[in-house]
Amino acid sequence: MTQLPARPGLGFKPEHFSQIKCDPDLGFFEIHAENYMGAGGAPHVMLAALRADFAISLHGVGLSIGGPGRLDAAHLTRLRALIDRYQPESFSEHLAWSSHGEAYLNDLLPLPYTDETLRIVCDHVDEVQEALGRRMLLENPSTYVLFETSTIPETEFLRAVAQRTGCGLLLDVNNVFVSATNHRTDARAYLADFPFDRVGEIHLGGHAVEELPSGPLLIDSHGAPVADPVWTLFDEVIARTGPLPSLIEWDNDVPDYPVLLGEARRAAHILRAHAPQAERTHVCA
């Protein structure tokens, strides 16, 4: 499913580069693919050094896999070159769309879950996996609206994509909590129907809360600590699946590196609690 170690990971931030060192509670770093599509320079110097010591999860935000149009062939070519260069242990993208024609919207927008959308997404996932020569992971979204035209539950949609294309899934637990709160549904009921056998990686992130007359609206901000209810859901997921690679996402209002390590250590405590006794002692990558 993935070659990432079943330990916590952090998103790589260049300002933290000088502080990064081997740590038993840290197994990998996530890199946003679009930040490294240039040919060289300081970003690649740091990434090459990081790659020498840590496993890498490459995470894309620009493929627009859920869009109705064709995938950007030039973007796929750049992505393949980056993968060939660094050989990351995992590549993932979002169940979302972010472009229309030649316009890039700089957002991850939701999809109606219909048979037609399912066909489009499966075709695009097949195209990505063929172009990259590897299996990818597809991430569940955080959503703020629902479509009246949707006829397929999100968990069933993800299961169908994985079954038809052979891709894996990236389970973002914060996205589950955000969407369930926004739509006044049950996060645990969603997770009870999630195809855990396809999950190769987990994401954990913080969210912002906006109080509306109708109730709270949660925004997947990636700018705060992981909330306690999300930690609780994560603990319940790991109790079912066993340890999985688990990323702390913090991309906005990024704190000092020790704060991020503190979040990683909280994840490590949960992962160890549900690991077989023989796997509870870790060494650095």
Tab-separated table of N, CA and C in Angstrom, residues 39-196:
chain	number	residue	atom	x	y	z
A	39	ALA	N	13.814	23.389	-11.501
A	39	ALA	CA	14.925	22.497	-11.817
A	39	ALA	C	15.962	22.416	-10.702
A	40	GLY	N	16.128	23.472	-9.910
A	40	GLY	CA	17.191	23.465	-8.921
A	40	GLY	C	17.016	24.564	-7.906
A	41	GLY	N	18.122	25.016	-7.323
A	41	GLY	CA	18.080	26.068	-6.337
A	41	GLY	C	18.035	25.544	-4.917
A	42	ALA	N	17.915	26.469	-3.966
A	42	ALA	CA	17.928	26.119	-2.544
A	42	ALA	C	16.864	25.102	-2.153
A	43	PRO	N	15.625	25.182	-2.700
A	43	PRO	CA	14.631	24.172	-2.305
A	43	PRO	C	15.098	22.738	-2.561
A	44	HIS	N	15.758	22.514	-3.700
A	44	HIS	CA	16.203	21.159	-4.015
A	44	HIS	C	17.435	20.757	-3.204
A	45	VAL	N	18.263	21.712	-2.843
A	45	VAL	CA	19.404	21.400	-1.980
A	45	VAL	C	18.904	20.870	-0.641
A	46	MET	N	17.906	21.554	-0.070
A	46	MET	CA	17.361	21.117	1.210
A	46	MET	C	16.617	19.797	1.072
A	47	LEU	N	15.838	19.650	0.002
A	47	LEU	CA	15.070	18.423	-0.173
A	47	LEU	C	15.989	17.221	-0.367
A	48	ALA	N	17.071	17.388	-1.096
A	48	ALA	CA	18.006	16.281	-1.288
A	48	ALA	C	18.631	15.856	0.040
A	49	ALA	N	18.958	16.824	0.881
A	49	ALA	CA	19.528	16.505	2.192
A	49	ALA	C	18.496	15.816	3.074
A	50	LEU	N	17.271	16.298	3.022
A	50	LEU	CA	16.198	15.679	3.816
A	50	LEU	C	15.944	14.255	3.355
A	51	ARG	N	15.947	14.051	2.044
A	51	ARG	CA	15.669	12.740	1.475
A	51	ARG	C	16.729	11.716	1.872
A	52	ALA	N	17.930	12.179	2.118
A	52	ALA	CA	18.996	11.255	2.494
A	52	ALA	C	18.763	10.630	3.858
A	53	ASP	N	17.971	11.300	4.702
A	53	ASP	CA	17.788	10.841	6.086
A	53	ASP	C	16.377	10.380	6.426
A	54	PHE	N	15.384	10.754	5.624
A	54	PHE	CA	14.001	10.474	5.976
A	54	PHE	C	13.218	9.922	4.780
A	55	ALA	N	12.190	9.168	5.097
A	55	ALA	CA	11.200	8.792	4.088
A	55	ALA	C	10.412	10.041	3.685
A	56	ILE	N	9.911	10.044	2.460
A	56	ILE	CA	9.217	11.205	1.911
A	56	ILE	C	7.834	10.803	1.408
A	57	SER	N	6.838	11.590	1.802
A	57	SER	CA	5.501	11.487	1.241
A	57	SER	C	5.281	12.689	0.338
A	58	LEU	N	5.065	12.461	-0.935
A	58	LEU	CA	4.841	13.538	-1.901
A	58	LEU	C	3.342	13.750	-2.039
A	59	HIS	N	2.904	14.981	-1.786
A	59	HIS	CA	1.474	15.282	-1.752
A	59	HIS	C	1.156	16.355	-2.782
A	60	GLY	N	0.278	16.044	-3.728
A	60	GLY	CA	-0.080	16.990	-4.770
A	60	GLY	C	-1.347	17.755	-4.449
A	61	VAL	N	-1.426	18.990	-4.957
A	61	VAL	CA	-2.626	19.802	-4.759
A	61	VAL	C	-3.145	20.388	-6.073
A	62	GLY	N	-2.524	20.031	-7.202
A	62	GLY	CA	-2.861	20.717	-8.439
A	62	GLY	C	-3.328	19.871	-9.596
A	63	LEU	N	-3.563	18.581	-9.400
A	63	LEU	CA	-3.945	17.736	-10.534
A	63	LEU	C	-5.404	17.898	-10.938
A	64	SER	N	-6.245	18.364	-10.018
A	64	SER	CA	-7.675	18.522	-10.308
A	64	SER	C	-8.291	17.214	-10.802
A	65	ILE	N	-8.088	16.174	-10.024
A	65	ILE	CA	-8.529	14.835	-10.411
A	65	ILE	C	-10.045	14.757	-10.594
A	66	GLY	N	-10.790	15.582	-9.861
A	66	GLY	CA	-12.241	15.535	-9.986
A	66	GLY	C	-12.810	16.447	-11.048
A	67	GLY	N	-11.972	17.184	-11.748
A	67	GLY	CA	-12.465	18.097	-12.767
A	67	GLY	C	-12.948	17.366	-14.008
A	68	PRO	N	-13.910	17.950	-14.727
A	68	PRO	CA	-14.460	17.273	-15.910
A	68	PRO	C	-13.542	17.292	-17.118
A	69	GLY	N	-12.577	18.216	-17.139
A	69	GLY	CA	-11.686	18.315	-18.292
A	69	GLY	C	-10.534	17.336	-18.217
A	70	ARG	N	-9.682	17.388	-19.233
A	70	ARG	CA	-8.515	16.512	-19.281
A	70	ARG	C	-7.490	16.967	-18.241
A	71	LEU	N	-6.711	16.021	-17.736
A	71	LEU	CA	-5.619	16.371	-16.843
A	71	LEU	C	-4.546	17.141	-17.612
A	72	ASP	N	-3.828	17.989	-16.903
A	72	ASP	CA	-2.769	18.799	-17.496
A	72	ASP	C	-1.562	17.903	-17.757
A	73	ALA	N	-1.290	17.616	-19.018
A	73	ALA	CA	-0.205	16.699	-19.379
A	73	ALA	C	1.146	17.243	-18.946
A	74	ALA	N	1.349	18.556	-19.043
A	74	ALA	CA	2.624	19.154	-18.646
A	74	ALA	C	2.830	19.021	-17.135
A	75	HIS	N	1.760	19.185	-16.386
A	75	HIS	CA	1.853	19.027	-14.932
A	75	HIS	C	2.220	17.588	-14.575
A	76	LEU	N	1.592	16.643	-15.246
A	76	LEU	CA	1.915	15.236	-15.008
A	76	LEU	C	3.378	14.936	-15.351
A	77	THR	N	3.884	15.533	-16.416
A	77	THR	CA	5.281	15.320	-16.798
A	77	THR	C	6.226	15.855	-15.728
A	78	ARG	N	5.930	17.045	-15.213
A	78	ARG	CA	6.762	17.620	-14.145
A	78	ARG	C	6.687	16.757	-12.884
A	79	LEU	N	5.504	16.250	-12.596
A	79	LEU	CA	5.325	15.411	-11.418
A	79	LEU	C	6.115	14.112	-11.558
A	80	ARG	N	6.086	13.514	-12.734
A	80	ARG	CA	6.846	12.281	-12.963
A	80	ARG	C	8.347	12.547	-12.804
A	81	ALA	N	8.831	13.692	-13.291
A	81	ALA	CA	10.250	14.015	-13.155
A	81	ALA	C	10.637	14.156	-11.680
A	82	LEU	N	9.767	14.768	-10.886
A	82	LEU	CA	10.037	14.940	-9.461
A	82	LEU	C	10.067	13.590	-8.754
A	83	ILE	N	9.139	12.713	-9.110
A	83	ILE	CA	9.100	11.373	-8.511
A	83	ILE	C	10.325	10.561	-8.917
A	84	ASP	N	10.708	10.642	-10.168
A	84	ASP	CA	11.905	9.919	-10.616
A	84	ASP	C	13.151	10.429	-9.898
A	85	ARG	N	13.174	11.711	-9.598
A	85	ARG	CA	14.349	12.318	-8.970
A	85	ARG	C	14.509	11.904	-7.515
A	86	TYR	N	13.384	11.849	-6.774
A	86	TYR	CA	13.488	11.634	-5.325
A	86	TYR	C	12.923	10.294	-4.847
A	87	GLN	N	12.218	9.582	-5.702
A	87	GLN	CA	11.685	8.264	-5.348
A	87	GLN	C	10.971	8.279	-3.993
A	88	PRO	N	9.935	9.092	-3.841
A	88	PRO	CA	9.232	9.151	-2.557
A	88	PRO	C	8.540	7.831	-2.249
A	89	GLU	N	8.362	7.567	-0.965
A	89	GLU	CA	7.705	6.334	-0.555
A	89	GLU	C	6.204	6.357	-0.842
A	90	SER	N	5.630	7.535	-1.036
A	90	SER	CA	4.192	7.630	-1.263
A	90	SER	C	3.881	8.865	-2.094
A	91	PHE	N	2.835	8.767	-2.921
A	91	PHE	CA	2.292	9.939	-3.614
A	91	PHE	C	0.788	9.963	-3.402
A	92	SER	N	0.258	11.151	-3.089
A	92	SER	CA	-1.181	11.281	-2.843
A	92	SER	C	-1.712	12.558	-3.471
A	93	GLU	N	-3.008	12.550	-3.713
A	93	GLU	CA	-3.736	13.721	-4.233
A	93	GLU	C	-5.138	13.724	-3.634
A	94	HIS	N	-5.927	14.742	-3.996
A	94	HIS	CA	-7.227	14.977	-3.375
A	94	HIS	C	-8.389	14.568	-4.272
A	95	LEU	N	-9.452	14.107	-3.642
A	95	LEU	CA	-10.720	13.918	-4.340
A	95	LEU	C	-11.390	15.286	-4.426
A	96	ALA	N	-11.003	16.053	-5.441
A	96	ALA	CA	-11.471	17.435	-5.572
A	96	ALA	C	-11.146	17.920	-6.976
A	97	TRP	N	-11.626	19.124	-7.296
A	97	TRP	CA	-11.207	19.757	-8.535
A	97	TRP	C	-10.717	21.159	-8.211
A	98	SER	N	-9.802	21.668	-9.030
A	98	SER	CA	-9.174	22.956	-8.717
A	98	SER	C	-8.880	23.794	-9.955
A	99	SER	N	-9.350	23.353	-11.110
A	99	SER	CA	-9.104	24.128	-12.323
A	99	SER	C	-10.290	24.014	-13.260
A	100	HIS	N	-10.416	25.033	-14.124
A	100	HIS	CA	-11.463	25.028	-15.155
A	100	HIS	C	-10.857	25.634	-16.413
A	101	GLY	N	-10.752	24.811	-17.465
A	101	GLY	CA	-10.058	25.281	-18.645
A	101	GLY	C	-8.606	25.542	-18.289
A	102	GLU	N	-8.126	26.760	-18.584
A	102	GLU	CA	-6.750	27.120	-18.256
A	102	GLU	C	-6.662	27.915	-16.961
A	103	ALA	N	-7.793	28.065	-16.266
A	103	ALA	CA	-7.805	28.828	-15.017
A	103	ALA	C	-7.594	27.902	-13.830
A	104	TYR	N	-6.611	28.227	-12.983
A	104	TYR	CA	-6.367	27.480	-11.751
A	104	TYR	C	-6.980	28.267	-10.603
A	105	LEU	N	-7.847	27.635	-9.824
A	105	LEU	CA	-8.669	28.333	-8.834
A	105	LEU	C	-8.054	28.370	-7.444
A	106	ASN	N	-6.915	27.733	-7.238
A	106	ASN	CA	-6.198	27.778	-5.954
A	106	ASN	C	-7.090	27.345	-4.793
A	107	ASP	N	-7.903	26.339	-5.031
A	107	ASP	CA	-8.749	25.785	-3.972
A	107	ASP	C	-9.070	24.340	-4.329
A	108	LEU	N	-9.477	23.577	-3.323
A	108	LEU	CA	-9.864	22.178	-3.524
A	108	LEU	C	-11.372	22.104	-3.386
A	109	LEU	N	-12.057	22.042	-4.520
A	109	LEU	CA	-13.507	22.197	-4.553
A	109	LEU	C	-14.213	20.841	-4.587
A	110	PRO	N	-15.420	20.762	-3.994
A	110	PRO	CA	-16.115	19.472	-3.849
A	110	PRO	C	-16.764	19.000	-5.139
A	111	LEU	N	-17.164	17.733	-5.132
A	111	LEU	CA	-17.747	17.086	-6.302
A	111	LEU	C	-19.139	16.558	-5.977
A	112	PRO	N	-20.015	16.519	-6.978
A	112	PRO	CA	-21.240	15.716	-6.812
A	112	PRO	C	-20.894	14.242	-6.989
A	113	TYR	N	-21.391	13.414	-6.117
A	113	TYR	CA	-21.064	11.981	-6.180
A	113	TYR	C	-22.128	11.264	-6.995
A	114	THR	N	-21.824	11.148	-8.290
A	114	THR	CA	-22.732	10.526	-9.249
A	114	THR	C	-21.967	9.485	-10.053
A	115	ASP	N	-22.695	8.694	-10.828
A	115	ASP	CA	-22.040	7.702	-11.685
A	115	ASP	C	-21.118	8.364	-12.701
A	116	GLU	N	-21.525	9.514	-13.235
A	116	GLU	CA	-20.698	10.211	-14.212
A	116	GLU	C	-19.411	10.726	-13.568
A	117	THR	N	-19.532	11.314	-12.369
A	117	THR	CA	-18.336	11.780	-11.671
A	117	THR	C	-17.427	10.614	-11.332
A	118	LEU	N	-18.002	9.496	-10.943
A	118	LEU	CA	-17.208	8.312	-10.619
A	118	LEU	C	-16.404	7.860	-11.836
A	119	ARG	N	-17.011	7.879	-12.990
A	119	ARG	CA	-16.295	7.492	-14.212
A	119	ARG	C	-15.135	8.443	-14.469
A	120	ILE	N	-15.380	9.747	-14.336
A	120	ILE	CA	-14.338	10.744	-14.597
A	120	ILE	C	-13.179	10.569	-13.636
A	121	VAL	N	-13.490	10.438	-12.335
A	121	VAL	CA	-12.435	10.305	-11.337
A	121	VAL	C	-11.620	9.036	-11.572
A	122	CYS	N	-12.293	7.938	-11.865
A	122	CYS	CA	-11.575	6.685	-12.125
A	122	CYS	C	-10.678	6.803	-13.351
A	123	ASP	N	-11.183	7.434	-14.411
A	123	ASP	CA	-10.351	7.632	-15.609
A	123	ASP	C	-9.113	8.455	-15.274
A	124	HIS	N	-9.291	9.503	-14.462
A	124	HIS	CA	-8.168	10.366	-14.114
A	124	HIS	C	-7.169	9.656	-13.204
A	125	VAL	N	-7.670	8.891	-12.242
A	125	VAL	CA	-6.757	8.142	-11.375
A	125	VAL	C	-5.967	7.129	-12.197
A	126	ASP	N	-6.633	6.441	-13.112
A	126	ASP	CA	-5.926	5.504	-14.002
A	126	ASP	C	-4.829	6.220	-14.786
A	127	GLU	N	-5.161	7.408	-15.299
A	127	GLU	CA	-4.189	8.163	-16.093
A	127	GLU	C	-2.992	8.582	-15.242
A	128	VAL	N	-3.252	9.034	-14.015
A	128	VAL	CA	-2.166	9.441	-13.125
A	128	VAL	C	-1.260	8.257	-12.809
A	129	GLN	N	-1.850	7.136	-12.441
A	129	GLN	CA	-1.049	5.976	-12.055
A	129	GLN	C	-0.226	5.452	-13.231
A	130	GLU	N	-0.792	5.502	-14.426
A	130	GLU	CA	-0.042	5.064	-15.601
A	130	GLU	C	1.102	6.030	-15.906
A	131	ALA	N	0.830	7.337	-15.794
A	131	ALA	CA	1.854	8.329	-16.097
A	131	ALA	C	2.992	8.298	-15.085
A	132	LEU	N	2.672	8.039	-13.822
A	132	LEU	CA	3.693	8.053	-12.774
A	132	LEU	C	4.351	6.694	-12.581
A	133	GLY	N	3.726	5.650	-13.109
A	133	GLY	CA	4.281	4.315	-12.959
A	133	GLY	C	4.223	3.799	-11.542
A	134	ARG	N	3.212	4.224	-10.795
A	134	ARG	CA	3.066	3.799	-9.409
A	134	ARG	C	1.624	3.990	-8.943
A	135	ARG	N	1.321	3.325	-7.849
A	135	ARG	CA	0.011	3.447	-7.227
A	135	ARG	C	-0.044	4.743	-6.420
A	136	MET	N	-1.162	5.441	-6.464
A	136	MET	CA	-1.343	6.663	-5.707
A	136	MET	C	-2.365	6.458	-4.593
A	137	LEU	N	-2.407	7.408	-3.661
A	137	LEU	CA	-3.429	7.462	-2.631
A	137	LEU	C	-4.349	8.641	-2.922
A	138	LEU	N	-5.639	8.458	-2.691
A	138	LEU	CA	-6.637	9.504	-2.924
A	138	LEU	C	-7.229	9.920	-1.581
A	139	GLU	N	-7.231	11.228	-1.306
A	139	GLU	CA	-7.640	11.750	-0.002
A	139	GLU	C	-9.106	12.177	0.020
A	140	ASN	N	-9.801	11.803	1.090
A	140	ASN	CA	-11.172	12.280	1.305
A	140	ASN	C	-11.167	13.781	1.593
A	141	PRO	N	-12.168	14.522	1.102
A	141	PRO	CA	-12.145	15.983	1.225
A	141	PRO	C	-12.793	16.476	2.510
A	142	SER	N	-12.522	17.746	2.831
A	142	SER	CA	-13.363	18.489	3.770
A	142	SER	C	-14.356	19.281	2.923
A	143	THR	N	-15.624	19.284	3.313
A	143	THR	CA	-16.648	19.915	2.472
A	143	THR	C	-17.526	20.864	3.296
A	144	TYR	N	-18.105	21.830	2.577
A	144	TYR	CA	-18.907	22.878	3.204
A	144	TYR	C	-20.281	22.986	2.558
A	145	VAL	N	-20.460	22.298	1.442
A	145	VAL	CA	-21.759	22.233	0.769
A	145	VAL	C	-21.988	20.794	0.326
A	146	LEU	N	-23.254	20.453	0.129
A	146	LEU	CA	-23.633	19.158	-0.429
A	146	LEU	C	-24.393	19.397	-1.723
A	147	PHE	N	-24.357	18.425	-2.631
A	147	PHE	CA	-25.032	18.544	-3.925
A	147	PHE	C	-26.318	17.731	-3.933
A	148	GLU	N	-27.392	18.349	-4.354
A	148	GLU	CA	-28.668	17.627	-4.463
A	148	GLU	C	-28.572	16.494	-5.477
A	149	THR	N	-27.651	16.623	-6.436
A	149	THR	CA	-27.534	15.608	-7.490
A	149	THR	C	-26.753	14.375	-7.035
A	150	SER	N	-26.106	14.436	-5.868
A	150	SER	CA	-25.323	13.290	-5.405
A	150	SER	C	-26.230	12.100	-5.127
A	151	THR	N	-25.803	10.949	-5.620
A	151	THR	CA	-26.578	9.710	-5.430
A	151	THR	C	-25.764	8.616	-4.744
A	152	ILE	N	-24.476	8.886	-4.472
A	152	ILE	CA	-23.582	7.875	-3.911
A	152	ILE	C	-22.966	8.438	-2.631
A	153	PRO	N	-23.077	7.755	-1.508
A	153	PRO	CA	-22.392	8.225	-0.291
A	153	PRO	C	-20.887	8.335	-0.525
A	154	GLU	N	-20.252	9.296	0.160
A	154	GLU	CA	-18.827	9.538	-0.078
A	154	GLU	C	-17.975	8.308	0.179
A	155	THR	N	-18.253	7.571	1.259
A	155	THR	CA	-17.453	6.383	1.553
A	155	THR	C	-17.608	5.325	0.465
A	156	GLU	N	-18.820	5.203	-0.065
A	156	GLU	CA	-19.043	4.241	-1.144
A	156	GLU	C	-18.339	4.701	-2.421
A	157	PHE	N	-18.343	6.008	-2.653
A	157	PHE	CA	-17.665	6.567	-3.825
A	157	PHE	C	-16.168	6.268	-3.758
A	158	LEU	N	-15.554	6.524	-2.598
A	158	LEU	CA	-14.133	6.260	-2.434
A	158	LEU	C	-13.820	4.774	-2.584
A	159	ARG	N	-14.684	3.945	-2.017
A	159	ARG	CA	-14.482	2.493	-2.138
A	159	ARG	C	-14.527	2.068	-3.607
A	160	ALA	N	-15.466	2.617	-4.351
A	160	ALA	CA	-15.605	2.252	-5.763
A	160	ALA	C	-14.394	2.702	-6.574
A	161	VAL	N	-13.879	3.922	-6.296
A	161	VAL	CA	-12.688	4.391	-7.006
A	161	VAL	C	-11.512	3.463	-6.730
A	162	ALA	N	-11.323	3.099	-5.462
A	162	ALA	CA	-10.211	2.225	-5.097
A	162	ALA	C	-10.341	0.851	-5.747
A	163	GLN	N	-11.549	0.325	-5.779
A	163	GLN	CA	-11.757	-1.004	-6.366
A	163	GLN	C	-11.541	-0.990	-7.864
A	164	ARG	N	-12.005	0.048	-8.550
A	164	ARG	CA	-11.906	0.086	-10.008
A	164	ARG	C	-10.503	0.414	-10.508
A	165	THR	N	-9.750	1.222	-9.743
A	165	THR	CA	-8.448	1.694	-10.216
A	165	THR	C	-7.276	1.005	-9.527
A	166	GLY	N	-7.529	0.383	-8.376
A	166	GLY	CA	-6.449	-0.201	-7.604
A	166	GLY	C	-5.685	0.804	-6.763
A	167	CYS	N	-6.147	2.058	-6.716
A	167	CYS	CA	-5.455	3.052	-5.905
A	167	CYS	C	-5.700	2.793	-4.423
A	168	GLY	N	-4.870	3.404	-3.583
A	168	GLY	CA	-5.106	3.389	-2.155
A	168	GLY	C	-5.816	4.660	-1.729
A	169	LEU	N	-6.078	4.774	-0.435
A	169	LEU	CA	-6.768	5.942	0.105
A	169	LEU	C	-5.928	6.588	1.193
A	170	LEU	N	-6.035	7.900	1.275
A	170	LEU	CA	-5.463	8.668	2.366
A	170	LEU	C	-6.632	9.157	3.212
A	171	LEU	N	-6.703	8.718	4.457
A	171	LEU	CA	-7.804	9.087	5.340
A	171	LEU	C	-7.405	10.320	6.143
A	172	ASP	N	-8.035	11.447	5.849
A	172	ASP	CA	-7.825	12.662	6.631
A	172	ASP	C	-8.898	12.708	7.716
A	173	VAL	N	-8.489	12.449	8.958
A	173	VAL	CA	-9.447	12.355	10.062
A	173	VAL	C	-10.031	13.724	10.385
A	174	ASN	N	-9.218	14.779	10.268
A	174	ASN	CA	-9.764	16.117	10.498
A	174	ASN	C	-10.824	16.459	9.454
A	175	ASN	N	-10.596	16.073	8.198
A	175	ASN	CA	-11.601	16.322	7.168
A	175	ASN	C	-12.916	15.626	7.489
A	176	VAL	N	-12.837	14.416	8.027
A	176	VAL	CA	-14.050	13.697	8.420
A	176	VAL	C	-14.806	14.492	9.482
A	177	PHE	N	-14.085	14.961	10.489
A	177	PHE	CA	-14.723	15.711	11.578
A	177	PHE	C	-15.291	17.034	11.081
A	178	VAL	N	-14.533	17.745	10.242
A	178	VAL	CA	-14.986	19.025	9.701
A	178	VAL	C	-16.272	18.839	8.892
A	179	SER	N	-16.271	17.888	7.975
A	179	SER	CA	-17.436	17.678	7.119
A	179	SER	C	-18.651	17.230	7.931
A	180	ALA	N	-18.436	16.317	8.863
A	180	ALA	CA	-19.558	15.829	9.668
A	180	ALA	C	-20.163	16.948	10.506
A	181	THR	N	-19.322	17.798	11.084
A	181	THR	CA	-19.837	18.924	11.867
A	181	THR	C	-20.598	19.895	10.986
A	182	ASN	N	-20.045	20.207	9.826
A	182	ASN	CA	-20.683	21.174	8.934
A	182	ASN	C	-22.023	20.693	8.419
A	183	HIS	N	-22.154	19.390	8.170
A	183	HIS	CA	-23.377	18.847	7.586
A	183	HIS	C	-24.294	18.216	8.633
A	184	ARG	N	-23.893	18.367	9.925
A	184	ARG	CA	-24.695	17.843	11.041
A	184	ARG	C	-24.924	16.338	10.892
A	185	THR	N	-23.848	15.629	10.533
A	185	THR	CA	-23.897	14.172	10.435
A	185	THR	C	-22.950	13.570	11.477
A	186	ASP	N	-22.817	12.266	11.472
A	186	ASP	CA	-22.077	11.549	12.505
A	186	ASP	C	-20.730	11.086	11.956
A	187	ALA	N	-19.638	11.640	12.496
A	187	ALA	CA	-18.308	11.267	12.028
A	187	ALA	C	-18.035	9.783	12.247
A	188	ARG	N	-18.512	9.238	13.363
A	188	ARG	CA	-18.265	7.821	13.637
A	188	ARG	C	-19.034	6.924	12.678
A	189	ALA	N	-20.215	7.333	12.275
A	189	ALA	CA	-20.963	6.553	11.286
A	189	ALA	C	-20.230	6.570	9.947
A	190	TYR	N	-19.658	7.721	9.593
A	190	TYR	CA	-18.856	7.814	8.358
A	190	TYR	C	-17.681	6.853	8.432
A	191	LEU	N	-16.954	6.874	9.532
A	191	LEU	CA	-15.775	6.021	9.668
A	191	LEU	C	-16.156	4.547	9.732
A	192	ALA	N	-17.327	4.231	10.271
A	192	ALA	CA	-17.758	2.833	10.339
A	192	ALA	C	-17.921	2.237	8.950
A	193	ASP	N	-18.163	3.089	7.956
A	193	ASP	CA	-18.356	2.612	6.585
A	193	ASP	C	-17.137	2.864	5.709
A	194	PHE	N	-16.040	3.350	6.300
A	194	PHE	CA	-14.867	3.690	5.493
A	194	PHE	C	-14.078	2.427	5.142
A	195	PRO	N	-13.589	2.319	3.909
A	195	PRO	CA	-12.821	1.126	3.501
A	195	PRO	C	-11.390	1.155	4.045
A	196	PHE	N	-11.232	0.812	5.318
A	196	PHE	CA	-9.922	0.894	5.967
A	196	PHE	C	-8.879	-0.006	5.318
